[in-house]
Every structure is written in C-alpha cells, then in structure tokens.
Amino acid sequence: MANLIGRAVLGVTNRSIVRSAVMRTRPGRALSRRFVAGELLDDVIAVAKDLNDRGFRVSLDHLGEYVTDETKALQARDDYLAAIDAIAANGLDANVSVKLTQLGLGTNDDLARRSLGAIARRAAERGTTVTIDMEDATLTEATIQMYEVVQQEFGILGIAIQAYLHRSVDDIARVAPLGGHIRLCKGAYAEPSEVALQSGDDIDTNFDLLVDKLMKYETTVPAIATHDEARIAAAERSAADRIHPWEFQMLYGVRTKMQGKIIESGRPLRVYVPYGDAWYPYLTRRLAERPANMLFFARAALSRG
C-alpha cells in the first residue's frame, strides 16, 4: 500500500504544471529547505559546520541527475571538486555523494568515468571519500562497473546498494571485497516486480538480511541508511560483536529527533545533506516516502507568491 501511495504522489508531483508552480514560489522554495541545505555551496558548508558541531558526520550531495549536455556534466564535476576543496579548507568531517548520470553516465560513459576519477583523485588528495549514489535499476550494472574500475585505482570510494532489488545480495558479494564503504538503503525509485521487491515487509526482511551480510566484512565499512526504528534496532543487534567501523546514515531534515538520540547513544551517524538548484526531483522523492507532507506541497503549488 505504501508503494502505491508513493507512486501516486510521484504521478502528481512530476506533472510539469505542478513542478513549475512549486519551483517558482517562495512557499515551494521554503518547503525544499526542510530537506535541502540551500542552493549554494556556502549554504551547505554552513549546514555541515553546524552538524559537525553537534556531533554528526556529513555527506554533501550537489543535486542533479540525468545530465545529457557535456558542458553541464563537466560543470557538475567542477562543482564536486569545489565541494571537496571546501570540505578540506573548513576542516569538516564530511565526504561527497555523487550520481553518475550527473557526470554523463548513459550519454557519455567515458566522460563520466574520467570525471569520477578526477573527483576520486581530489578526494584522496584532500583526505576524504566519495560515495556513488545508486539510481534507477536500469543503471545499476553500469554504476557498479564504473565503481569497480575507479575504486580499484583509488580505494576511497563507497557505493549505495538498494535492499529492494533482487540482485542486491549478489551485488554486495561482488563489491564488498573492494573495501571502501557500502551504504545500504531500502530504495526510493518505483521499480517493477521483476527487479524489485514490492512488499514493505519483504523489503524489511531483505534489508536485515543484507545488514547481517555486511557486518561480516572486516575491510568494508557498512553504512546503514534507514529512518526505520525496527531496522535500526536490528542493525544494532547485528553489529553487537563487530569491532570494525560502521555507521548509520540519515537524510537531512528527516526524523531529526531520532538522529539526535543516535548521536547521544555514541553511535556514529552521517547526515546526507543535498544542495543546489536542481532540488525538485529530490523533494518529490521525499514526499513520496512520506505522503503526509503533501499538504505542505499543495499549499506551495497553489501559492501565488
């Protein structure tokens, strides 16, 4: 049922007339700030500093995806290089998260690979890491292949794995021996039953199974990305005897009280903080996960100012 509601939300929010209405109004932009740090690098650096001061680690995500223009893809690369430099200059406990389609994957794969290599090289020089976000299921294999190539060269990458995909158990066995870190999340894209689990209970069961598998890898850092209290408790149990590093990850602006409790317990937590002007697709995915927020969205869409 939750998946059906989420798909209905995406069906409404993805209409061009709705998108235009939300993006051009002050209430729409204000709604985005619940989940997005701002549009500028300075905005996200300020948020990251505040989170670090309160004990959180951070991952910066410069929003954008499905870039087909080479100039824009190269600009995305440069934006990430600037973000990495800013992380180092400000002494932040932070890394960056990258979507490969933002670098040209699917249009110019060679350009995307070279850009990812440049980002990884800069991160290695500045003493931080890079996480490759996972996108829709049609891109999973290409994303993993590019991760394998660049990770073997630089060794400072991580990759997201989506628990609802049938293939994920094999993907973990494939990428975990490469070291780095693996962010395990449930999955936020509407996928058909041939490639993804559809039932919330089935996804939860598979998530816990994959957490158990991840915790057995000594040289890979599991990053358990969930806001589900039952999944958090299950991960704590799974990691009870683990002596090697691992962490929780959560989204900026989502379940902030729970985030504070995890920090108070002494468990490391990294907050995924997006920024940039391409915030609308990200916002709609957050709304699909929590349809109760549609009331605020509707007000923004109907506003004239």
Coordinates of C-alpha atoms in Angstrom, one line a residue:
M1 CA 0.0 0.0 0.0
A2 CA 2.8 2.4 0.9
N3 CA 4.4 1.8 -2.5
L4 CA 1.1 2.5 -4.3
I5 CA 0.6 5.8 -2.4
G6 CA 4.2 6.8 -3.1
R7 CA 3.7 6.1 -6.8
A8 CA 0.5 8.2 -6.8
V9 CA 2.4 11.1 -5.2
L10 CA 5.1 10.9 -7.8
G11 CA 2.5 10.8 -10.5
V12 CA 1.1 14.1 -9.3
T13 CA 4.3 15.9 -8.4
N14 CA 6.0 15.0 -11.7
R15 CA 3.5 16.9 -13.8
S16 CA 5.2 19.9 -15.4
I17 CA 2.5 22.3 -14.4
V18 CA 2.8 21.3 -10.7
R19 CA 6.6 21.4 -10.9
S20 CA 6.6 24.9 -12.3
A21 CA 4.1 26.1 -9.7
V22 CA 6.2 24.8 -6.8
M23 CA 9.6 25.9 -8.1
R24 CA 8.7 29.5 -8.8
T25 CA 7.0 30.3 -5.4
R26 CA 8.5 31.3 -2.1
P27 CA 6.5 28.6 -0.2
G28 CA 7.8 26.0 -2.6
R29 CA 11.4 27.0 -2.0
A30 CA 10.7 27.2 1.7
L31 CA 9.3 23.6 1.6
S32 CA 12.5 22.5 -0.1
R33 CA 14.6 23.9 2.7
R34 CA 13.2 21.3 5.0
F35 CA 15.2 18.7 3.2
V36 CA 17.8 20.7 1.2
A37 CA 20.5 22.9 2.7
G38 CA 20.2 25.6 0.1
E39 CA 21.2 26.3 -3.5
L40 CA 24.8 27.5 -3.0
L41 CA 28.0 25.7 -1.8
D42 CA 28.3 28.3 1.1
D43 CA 24.8 27.3 2.2
V44 CA 25.7 23.6 2.6
I45 CA 29.1 24.3 4.2
A46 CA 27.3 26.4 6.9
V47 CA 24.9 23.5 7.5
A48 CA 27.7 21.0 7.6
K49 CA 29.6 23.0 10.1
D50 CA 26.6 23.2 12.4
L51 CA 26.0 19.4 12.1
N52 CA 29.7 18.7 12.8
D53 CA 29.5 20.9 15.9
R54 CA 26.6 18.8 17.1
G55 CA 28.5 15.5 16.6
F56 CA 27.2 14.5 13.1
R57 CA 29.3 13.4 10.2
V58 CA 28.1 14.7 6.8
S59 CA 27.8 13.7 3.2
L60 CA 27.4 16.6 0.7
D61 CA 25.2 15.9 -2.4
H62 CA 25.2 18.5 -5.2
L63 CA 21.8 17.8 -6.6
G64 CA 21.4 16.9 -10.3
E65 CA 20.8 13.8 -12.4
Y66 CA 20.3 12.6 -16.0
V67 CA 22.6 15.2 -17.5
T68 CA 23.0 14.8 -21.3
D69 CA 24.9 18.0 -22.1
E70 CA 28.7 17.6 -21.9
T71 CA 29.2 21.2 -20.7
K72 CA 26.8 20.7 -17.8
A73 CA 28.4 17.3 -16.9
L74 CA 31.8 18.9 -16.7
Q75 CA 30.3 21.7 -14.6
A76 CA 29.0 19.1 -12.2
R77 CA 32.4 17.6 -12.0
D78 CA 33.9 21.0 -11.1
D79 CA 31.1 21.6 -8.5
Y80 CA 32.2 18.4 -6.7
L81 CA 35.9 19.4 -6.9
A82 CA 35.0 22.7 -5.3
A83 CA 32.9 21.0 -2.6
I84 CA 35.8 18.7 -1.8
D85 CA 38.2 21.7 -1.5
A86 CA 35.7 23.4 0.7
I87 CA 35.4 20.4 3.0
A88 CA 39.2 20.4 3.4
A89 CA 39.5 24.2 3.8
N90 CA 36.9 24.2 6.6
G91 CA 38.2 21.0 8.3
L92 CA 34.9 19.3 8.0
D93 CA 34.1 15.7 8.9
A94 CA 32.4 15.2 5.6
N95 CA 32.5 13.5 2.2
V96 CA 30.6 13.8 -1.0
S97 CA 27.9 11.7 -2.7
V98 CA 27.7 11.6 -6.5
K99 CA 25.1 10.5 -9.0
L100 CA 26.9 9.2 -12.1
T101 CA 24.2 10.4 -14.5
Q102 CA 25.1 13.9 -13.3
L103 CA 28.5 13.2 -14.7
G104 CA 27.2 11.9 -18.1
L105 CA 26.6 8.2 -17.5
G106 CA 24.2 6.9 -20.1
T107 CA 25.2 9.6 -22.6
N108 CA 29.0 9.7 -22.5
D109 CA 30.2 6.9 -20.2
D110 CA 33.9 7.6 -20.9
L111 CA 33.4 11.2 -19.8
A112 CA 31.6 10.1 -16.6
R113 CA 34.4 7.7 -15.8
R114 CA 37.1 10.3 -16.3
S115 CA 35.1 12.8 -14.2
L116 CA 34.6 10.3 -11.4
G117 CA 38.3 9.6 -11.5
A118 CA 39.1 13.3 -11.1
I119 CA 36.7 13.6 -8.2
A120 CA 38.2 10.5 -6.5
R121 CA 41.7 11.8 -7.0
R122 CA 40.9 15.1 -5.5
A123 CA 39.2 13.4 -2.5
A124 CA 42.2 11.2 -2.0
E125 CA 44.5 14.3 -2.0
R126 CA 42.2 16.1 0.5
G127 CA 41.8 13.1 2.8
T128 CA 38.1 12.4 2.3
T129 CA 35.9 9.9 0.4
V130 CA 33.3 9.7 -2.3
T131 CA 30.0 7.7 -2.2
I132 CA 28.4 6.8 -5.5
D133 CA 24.6 7.1 -5.2
M134 CA 22.5 4.4 -6.8
E135 CA 19.9 5.5 -9.3
D136 CA 17.1 3.6 -11.0
A137 CA 17.5 -0.1 -11.7
T138 CA 18.3 0.3 -15.4
L139 CA 21.6 2.0 -14.3
T140 CA 22.6 -0.5 -11.6
E141 CA 25.0 -2.6 -13.6
A142 CA 26.7 0.3 -15.3
T143 CA 27.1 2.1 -11.9
I144 CA 28.7 -0.9 -10.3
Q145 CA 31.0 -1.5 -13.2
M146 CA 32.3 2.1 -13.1
Y147 CA 32.6 1.8 -9.3
E148 CA 34.8 -1.3 -9.7
V149 CA 37.2 0.4 -12.1
V150 CA 37.7 3.6 -10.2
Q151 CA 37.7 2.0 -6.7
Q152 CA 40.5 -0.3 -7.8
E153 CA 42.5 2.7 -8.8
F154 CA 41.9 5.0 -5.8
G155 CA 40.5 2.9 -3.0
I156 CA 38.5 5.7 -1.3
L157 CA 35.1 5.2 -2.9
G158 CA 31.8 3.8 -1.5
I159 CA 28.7 2.8 -3.2
A160 CA 25.0 2.6 -2.4
I161 CA 23.1 -0.7 -2.6
Q162 CA 19.3 -0.8 -2.6
A163 CA 17.8 -3.5 -0.5
Y164 CA 14.6 -3.8 -2.5
L165 CA 16.4 -5.0 -5.7
H166 CA 16.5 -8.8 -6.1
R167 CA 20.1 -8.6 -7.3
S168 CA 21.5 -6.8 -4.2
V169 CA 22.6 -9.8 -2.3
D170 CA 24.9 -10.7 -5.2
D171 CA 26.0 -7.1 -5.7
I172 CA 27.2 -6.9 -2.1
A173 CA 29.2 -10.1 -2.5
R174 CA 30.7 -8.5 -5.7
V175 CA 31.7 -5.1 -4.3
A176 CA 32.4 -5.7 -0.6
P177 CA 35.9 -7.3 -1.3
L178 CA 37.0 -4.0 -2.9
G179 CA 36.9 -2.3 0.5
G180 CA 35.6 1.2 0.9
H181 CA 32.2 1.6 2.3
I182 CA 28.7 0.4 1.3
R183 CA 25.6 2.4 2.0
L184 CA 22.6 0.1 2.4
C185 CA 19.3 1.8 1.8
K186 CA 15.8 0.4 1.1
G187 CA 15.4 2.1 -2.3
A188 CA 13.5 5.2 -3.4
Y189 CA 12.6 4.6 -7.1
A190 CA 9.4 3.0 -8.4
E191 CA 10.6 -0.3 -9.9
P192 CA 8.7 -3.3 -11.4
S193 CA 8.3 -6.6 -9.5
E194 CA 10.7 -8.3 -11.9
V195 CA 13.6 -6.4 -10.5
A196 CA 12.5 -5.2 -7.0
L197 CA 10.5 -6.4 -4.0
Q198 CA 7.1 -4.7 -3.7
S199 CA 6.0 -5.5 -0.2
G200 CA 7.3 -3.4 2.7
D201 CA 7.6 -6.5 4.9
D202 CA 9.7 -8.2 2.2
I203 CA 11.9 -5.2 1.8
D204 CA 12.4 -5.0 5.6
T205 CA 13.3 -8.7 5.8
N206 CA 15.8 -8.4 2.9
F207 CA 17.3 -5.2 4.4
D208 CA 18.0 -7.0 7.7
L209 CA 19.5 -10.0 5.8
L210 CA 21.8 -7.7 3.9
V211 CA 22.9 -5.9 7.1
D212 CA 23.9 -9.2 8.6
K213 CA 26.0 -9.9 5.5
L214 CA 27.6 -6.5 5.5
M215 CA 28.6 -6.7 9.2
K216 CA 30.7 -9.8 8.4
Y217 CA 33.1 -7.9 6.1
E218 CA 36.1 -6.6 8.1
T219 CA 37.6 -4.3 5.5
T220 CA 34.4 -2.7 4.3
V221 CA 32.6 0.0 6.3
P222 CA 28.8 -0.7 6.4
A223 CA 26.8 2.5 6.3
I224 CA 23.2 1.6 7.4
A225 CA 20.9 4.2 5.8
T226 CA 17.4 4.0 7.4
H227 CA 15.0 6.0 9.4
D228 CA 13.1 2.9 10.4
E229 CA 13.4 2.2 14.2
A230 CA 13.0 -1.5 13.8
R231 CA 15.7 -1.6 11.2
I232 CA 18.0 0.5 13.4
A233 CA 17.4 -1.9 16.3
A234 CA 18.1 -4.9 14.0
A235 CA 21.3 -3.3 12.8
E236 CA 22.4 -2.7 16.4
R237 CA 21.9 -6.4 17.2
S238 CA 23.7 -7.4 14.0
A239 CA 26.7 -5.3 14.9
A240 CA 26.9 -6.3 18.6
D241 CA 30.1 -8.2 18.2
R242 CA 31.6 -6.1 15.4
I243 CA 34.9 -4.4 16.3
H244 CA 35.4 -2.7 13.0
P245 CA 33.9 0.7 12.0
W246 CA 30.4 1.1 10.8
E247 CA 27.8 3.9 10.9
F248 CA 24.2 4.9 10.5
Q249 CA 23.2 7.4 7.7
M250 CA 20.1 9.5 7.6
L251 CA 18.7 12.3 5.4
Y252 CA 18.9 15.9 6.3
G253 CA 15.6 17.1 7.7
V254 CA 14.1 13.6 8.3
R255 CA 13.4 12.3 11.8
T256 CA 15.8 14.8 13.4
K257 CA 14.9 13.8 17.0
M258 CA 15.9 10.2 16.3
Q259 CA 19.1 11.5 14.8
G260 CA 19.9 13.3 18.0
K261 CA 19.2 10.2 20.1
I262 CA 21.6 8.1 18.0
I263 CA 24.4 10.7 18.5
E264 CA 23.6 10.8 22.2
S265 CA 24.0 7.0 22.3
G266 CA 27.5 7.3 21.0
R267 CA 26.8 5.7 17.6
P268 CA 28.3 7.4 14.6
L269 CA 25.7 9.0 12.3
R270 CA 26.3 10.6 8.9
V271 CA 23.7 13.1 7.6
Y272 CA 23.2 13.2 3.8
V273 CA 22.8 16.9 3.0
P274 CA 21.8 17.9 -0.5
Y275 CA 22.2 21.3 -2.0
G276 CA 21.8 23.1 -5.4
D277 CA 19.1 24.5 -7.6
A278 CA 18.0 21.1 -9.0
W279 CA 16.1 20.3 -5.8
Y280 CA 12.7 19.4 -7.2
P281 CA 13.2 15.7 -8.1
Y282 CA 14.8 15.1 -4.7
L283 CA 11.9 16.9 -2.9
T284 CA 9.3 14.8 -4.7
R285 CA 11.0 11.5 -3.7
R286 CA 11.0 12.7 -0.1
L287 CA 7.3 13.4 -0.4
A288 CA 6.6 10.0 -1.9
E289 CA 8.2 8.4 1.1
R290 CA 6.0 10.5 3.5
P291 CA 2.8 11.4 1.8
A292 CA 1.6 13.3 4.9
N293 CA 3.8 16.1 3.7
M294 CA 1.6 16.5 0.6
L295 CA -0.5 19.1 2.5
F296 CA 2.5 21.4 2.6
F297 CA 3.3 20.6 -1.0
A298 CA -0.2 21.5 -2.1
R299 CA -0.1 24.9 -0.3
A300 CA 3.2 25.6 -2.1
A301 CA 1.8 24.6 -5.5
L302 CA -1.3 26.8 -5.1
S303 CA 0.5 29.8 -3.8
R304 CA 0.9 32.9 -6.0
G305 CA 4.0 34.3 -4.3

